[in-house]
PDB file of C-alpha atoms in Angstrom:
ATOM      1  CA  PHE A   1     283.099 132.614  76.878  1.00 80.00           C
ATOM      2  CA  ALA A   2     285.205 132.866  74.372  1.00 88.00           C
ATOM      3  CA  ARG A   3     288.254 131.405  76.575  1.00 86.00           C
ATOM      4  CA  LEU A   4     285.991 129.207  77.934  1.00 86.00           C
ATOM      5  CA  TYR A   5     285.538 127.788  74.738  1.00 90.00           C
ATOM      6  CA  GLY A   6     289.393 127.959  73.687  1.00 92.00           C
ATOM      7  CA  GLY A   7     289.558 125.748  76.990  1.00 92.00           C
ATOM      8  CA  GLU A   8     290.478 128.065  79.713  1.00 91.00           C
ATOM      9  CA  GLU A   9     290.462 127.901  82.496  1.00 90.00           C
ATOM     10  CA  LEU A  10     288.688 131.225  83.951  1.00 85.00           C
ATOM     11  CA  PRO A  11     289.845 132.312  88.058  1.00 85.00           C
ATOM     12  CA  ALA A  12     287.330 132.174  90.816  1.00 86.00           C
ATOM     13  CA  LEU A  13     284.764 134.849  91.264  1.00 85.00           C
ATOM     14  CA  ARG A  14     284.823 137.310  94.307  1.00 86.00           C
ATOM     15  CA  ILE A  15     281.187 137.860  94.050  1.00 86.00           C
ATOM     16  CA  GLN A  16     278.432 136.453  92.006  1.00 87.00           C
ATOM     17  CA  TYR A  17     275.416 137.472  90.605  1.00 86.00           C
ATOM     18  CA  LYS A  18     273.324 136.727  93.777  1.00 88.00           C
ATOM     19  CA  ASP A  19     275.755 138.203  95.693  1.00 88.00           C
ATOM     20  CA  TYR A  20     275.003 141.864  93.934  1.00 85.00           C
ATOM     21  CA  ALA A  21     271.145 140.871  94.024  1.00 84.00           C
ATOM     22  CA  VAL A  22     271.625 141.279  98.012  1.00 88.00           C
ATOM     23  CA  TRP A  23     273.611 144.065  98.380  1.00 84.00           C
ATOM     24  CA  GLN A  24     270.982 146.307  96.431  1.00 81.00           C
ATOM     25  CA  ARG A  25     267.896 144.925  97.921  1.00 83.00           C
ATOM     26  CA  GLU A  26     269.903 146.154 101.115  1.00 83.00           C
ATOM     27  CA  ARG A  27     271.019 149.198  99.652  1.00 78.00           C
ATOM     28  CA  LEU A  28     267.170 150.719  98.413  1.00 77.00           C
ATOM     29  CA  SER A  29     265.845 149.290 101.922  1.00 78.00           C
ATOM     30  CA  GLY A  30     264.702 151.717 104.743  1.00 79.00           C
ATOM     31  CA  GLU A  31     265.559 155.067 104.487  1.00 84.00           C
ATOM     32  CA  GLU A  32     267.129 155.106 101.018  1.00 80.00           C
ATOM     33  CA  LEU A  33     264.280 154.072  99.350  1.00 84.00           C
ATOM     34  CA  LYS A  34     262.283 156.156 100.426  1.00 88.00           C
ATOM     35  CA  ARG A  35     264.363 158.987  99.723  1.00 89.00           C
ATOM     36  CA  GLN A  36     264.128 157.487  96.122  1.00 87.00           C
ATOM     37  CA  GLU A  37     260.605 156.853  96.243  1.00 89.00           C
ATOM     38  CA  THR A  38     259.248 160.122  97.145  1.00 93.00           C
ATOM     39  CA  TYR A  39     261.863 162.190  94.642  1.00 93.00           C
ATOM     40  CA  TRP A  40     260.261 159.468  91.618  1.00 91.00           C
ATOM     41  CA  LEU A  41     256.756 159.606  93.125  1.00 93.00           C
ATOM     42  CA  GLU A  42     257.282 163.649  93.389  1.00 93.00           C
ATOM     43  CA  ARG A  43     258.906 163.685  88.918  1.00 92.00           C
ATOM     44  CA  PHE A  44     256.426 161.905  87.562  1.00 93.00           C
ATOM     45  CA  GLY A  45     253.657 162.721  89.850  1.00 90.00           C
ATOM     46  CA  GLY A  46     250.170 163.478  87.993  1.00 89.00           C
ATOM     47  CA  GLU A  47     248.946 162.688  84.462  1.00 90.00           C
ATOM     48  CA  LEU A  48     252.316 161.490  82.374  1.00 93.00           C
ATOM     49  CA  PRO A  49     252.431 162.906  78.547  1.00 93.00           C
ATOM     50  CA  VAL A  50     251.788 160.572  75.818  1.00 91.00           C
ATOM     51  CA  LEU A  51     254.577 161.904  73.015  1.00 92.00           C
ATOM     52  CA  GLU A  52     251.704 162.701  70.016  1.00 90.00           C
ATOM     53  CA  LEU A  53     253.910 162.649  67.056  1.00 89.00           C
ATOM     54  CA  PRO A  54     252.226 163.326  64.063  1.00 88.00           C
ATOM     55  CA  THR A  55     252.396 160.150  62.037  1.00 84.00           C
ATOM     56  CA  ASP A  56     250.799 158.585  58.346  1.00 82.00           C
ATOM     57  CA  ASP A  57     248.529 155.827  60.352  1.00 82.00           C
ATOM     58  CA  ALA A  58     246.387 156.079  63.813  1.00 82.00           C
ATOM     59  CA  ARG A  59     248.248 154.927  66.687  1.00 78.00           C
ATOM     60  CA  PRO A  60     246.965 150.727  67.110  1.00 82.00           C
ATOM     61  CA  ALA A  61     244.810 149.984  69.626  1.00 88.00           C
ATOM     62  CA  VAL A  62     247.465 147.459  70.570  1.00 91.00           C
ATOM     63  CA  GLN A  63     251.132 148.461  71.103  1.00 86.00           C
ATOM     64  CA  ARG A  64     253.421 146.943  69.196  1.00 86.00           C
ATOM     65  CA  PHE A  65     257.219 146.545  69.774  1.00 87.00           C
ATOM     66  CA  GLU A  66     258.739 147.153  65.910  1.00 86.00           C
ATOM     67  CA  GLY A  67     261.017 149.215  64.595  1.00 85.00           C
ATOM     68  CA  GLU A  68     264.225 149.887  62.902  1.00 88.00           C
ATOM     69  CA  SER A  69     267.560 152.232  63.443  1.00 90.00           C
ATOM     70  CA  ILE A  70     268.800 154.514  61.036  1.00 92.00           C
ATOM     71  CA  GLY A  71     272.799 154.953  61.289  1.00 94.00           C
ATOM     72  CA  PHE A  72     274.665 158.201  60.709  1.00 90.00           C
ATOM     73  CA  ASP A  73     277.716 159.785  61.310  1.00 93.00           C
ATOM     74  CA  LEU A  74     277.625 163.439  62.336  1.00 88.00           C
ATOM     75  CA  PRO A  75     279.611 166.023  60.629  1.00 95.00           C
ATOM     76  CA  LEU A  76     282.783 166.899  62.367  1.00 96.00           C
ATOM     77  CA  GLU A  77     281.868 170.717  62.180  1.00 96.00           C
ATOM     78  CA  VAL A  78     278.386 170.140  63.845  1.00 94.00           C
ATOM     79  CA  GLU A  79     280.199 167.602  66.472  1.00 94.00           C
ATOM     80  CA  ALA A  80     282.746 170.749  67.151  1.00 96.00           C
ATOM     81  CA  ARG A  81     280.013 172.488  67.953  1.00 96.00           C
ATOM     82  CA  VAL A  82     277.752 170.455  70.006  1.00 96.00           C
ATOM     83  CA  ARG A  83     281.303 170.198  71.646  1.00 96.00           C
ATOM     84  CA  GLN A  84     281.639 173.504  72.244  1.00 97.00           C
ATOM     85  CA  ILE A  85     277.947 174.382  73.310  1.00 97.00           C
ATOM     86  CA  ALA A  86     278.413 171.807  76.551  1.00 97.00           C
ATOM     87  CA  SER A  87     282.036 173.161  77.258  1.00 97.00           C
ATOM     88  CA  GLN A  88     280.187 176.175  77.807  1.00 96.00           C
ATOM     89  CA  THR A  89     277.626 175.409  79.274  1.00 95.00           C
ATOM     90  CA  GLY A  90     279.220 173.380  82.130  1.00 97.00           C
ATOM     91  CA  ALA A  91     277.210 170.558  80.056  1.00 97.00           C
ATOM     92  CA  THR A  92     278.340 167.045  79.172  1.00 96.00           C
ATOM     93  CA  LEU A  93     277.863 165.931  76.053  1.00 95.00           C
ATOM     94  CA  TYR A  94     274.649 164.044  76.706  1.00 95.00           C
ATOM     95  CA  MET A  95     273.775 165.792  78.300  1.00 96.00           C
ATOM     96  CA  VAL A  96     273.568 168.398  75.064  1.00 97.00           C
ATOM     97  CA  LEU A  97     272.036 165.652  72.618  1.00 96.00           C
ATOM     98  CA  LEU A  98     269.250 164.768  75.439  1.00 96.00           C
ATOM     99  CA  ALA A  99     268.486 168.164  75.070  1.00 96.00           C
ATOM    100  CA  ALA A 100     268.473 168.850  71.362  1.00 96.00           C
ATOM    101  CA  TYR A 101     266.550 165.491  71.107  1.00 96.00           C
ATOM    102  CA  ALA A 102     264.389 166.683  73.658  1.00 97.00           C
ATOM    103  CA  THR A 103     263.535 170.038  71.709  1.00 97.00           C
ATOM    104  CA  LEU A 104     263.554 167.750  68.825  1.00 96.00           C
ATOM    105  CA  LEU A 105     260.206 165.826  70.063  1.00 96.00           C
ATOM    106  CA  SER A 106     259.094 168.564  71.577  1.00 96.00           C
ATOM    107  CA  LYS A 107     259.246 170.964  67.517  1.00 95.00           C
ATOM    108  CA  TYR A 108     257.430 167.988  66.267  1.00 95.00           C
ATOM    109  CA  SER A 109     254.925 166.998  68.894  1.00 95.00           C
ATOM    110  CA  GLY A 110     254.140 170.742  69.968  1.00 95.00           C
ATOM    111  CA  GLN A 111     254.596 169.443  74.186  1.00 96.00           C
ATOM    112  CA  GLU A 112     256.627 170.644  76.206  1.00 96.00           C
ATOM    113  CA  ASP A 113     256.335 167.661  78.219  1.00 96.00           C
ATOM    114  CA  ILE A 114     258.684 165.050  76.815  1.00 97.00           C
ATOM    115  CA  ILE A 115     259.344 161.796  78.813  1.00 97.00           C
ATOM    116  CA  ILE A 116     262.976 159.975  77.454  1.00 97.00           C
ATOM    117  CA  GLY A 117     263.925 156.683  78.734  1.00 95.00           C
ATOM    118  CA  THR A 118     267.512 156.299  78.549  1.00 94.00           C
ATOM    119  CA  PRO A 119     269.784 152.916  79.034  1.00 91.00           C
ATOM    120  CA  VAL A 120     271.518 152.803  82.562  1.00 88.00           C
ATOM    121  CA  ALA A 121     274.357 151.459  83.623  1.00 81.00           C
ATOM    122  CA  GLY A 122     274.449 148.748  86.582  1.00 76.00           C
ATOM    123  CA  ARG A 123     277.755 148.034  87.671  1.00 79.00           C
ATOM    124  CA  PRO A 124     278.284 150.056  90.383  1.00 77.00           C
ATOM    125  CA  HIS A 125     281.431 148.196  90.806  1.00 79.00           C
ATOM    126  CA  ALA A 126     284.901 147.102  89.963  1.00 82.00           C
ATOM    127  CA  ASP A 127     284.393 143.105  91.249  1.00 84.00           C
ATOM    128  CA  LEU A 128     280.937 142.863  88.820  1.00 85.00           C
ATOM    129  CA  GLU A 129     283.017 143.127  85.550  1.00 83.00           C
ATOM    130  CA  GLN A 130     282.979 140.514  85.010  1.00 83.00           C
ATOM    131  CA  VAL A 131     280.268 138.667  86.166  1.00 85.00           C
ATOM    132  CA  ILE A 132     278.267 137.287  83.876  1.00 82.00           C
ATOM    133  CA  GLY A 133     273.808 138.833  84.404  1.00 81.00           C
ATOM    134  CA  MET A 134     272.148 141.594  83.529  1.00 81.00           C
ATOM    135  CA  PHE A 135     272.860 144.966  85.020  1.00 83.00           C
ATOM    136  CA  VAL A 136     271.252 147.598  83.061  1.00 85.00           C
ATOM    137  CA  GLY A 137     268.466 149.525  83.763  1.00 86.00           C
ATOM    138  CA  THR A 138     265.971 152.303  81.794  1.00 90.00           C
ATOM    139  CA  LEU A 139     265.603 155.135  83.627  1.00 92.00           C
ATOM    140  CA  ALA A 140     262.847 157.637  82.625  1.00 95.00           C
ATOM    141  CA  LEU A 141     263.757 161.598  82.484  1.00 95.00           C
ATOM    142  CA  ARG A 142     260.767 164.141  82.724  1.00 95.00           C
ATOM    143  CA  ASN A 143     262.250 166.940  80.039  1.00 95.00           C
ATOM    144  CA  GLU A 144     260.270 170.301  79.974  1.00 94.00           C
ATOM    145  CA  VAL A 145     260.942 172.126  76.716  1.00 96.00           C
ATOM    146  CA  LYS A 146     259.636 175.725  77.408  1.00 94.00           C
ATOM    147  CA  LYS A 147     258.699 176.870  73.594  1.00 90.00           C
ATOM    148  CA  GLU A 148     259.854 180.979  74.929  1.00 92.00           C
ATOM    149  CA  ALA A 149     263.188 179.564  76.056  1.00 92.00           C
ATOM    150  CA  THR A 150     266.387 179.600  74.028  1.00 90.00           C
ATOM    151  CA  PHE A 151     268.661 176.170  74.068  1.00 89.00           C
ATOM    152  CA  LEU A 152     271.141 177.632  75.585  1.00 87.00           C
TER     153      LEU A 152
END
């Protein structure tokens, strides 16, 4: 947008969002769709847990989406330890932090079945980098936090 406001002419795009939508629809049809559908139905089959965190007030009858964010910096020694855990377990930094978050939620709630939503990028091809559009999805990750297990 800044370049357009500056009077620049942008190069033509090789593909547009509608091309991505057609590609995605074709990719998620037939056997691939059936395979993914089977996996997710099995993973999220049965009764899904509702996270029951202890709060000051009862859960409202009508869900609201108000919230707040709190920024913080991780001390360098904590970051080094997290990276060390990732390295020794063959995990990514994201996996270690997700496990820590799931463990924290489990400790607060007393539950062992924790579902966490995470954003995922949906631009699997370089040609999509310059295309305007919402390519982000949310992936639900089901975490089993066993009380008797160690963090590692």
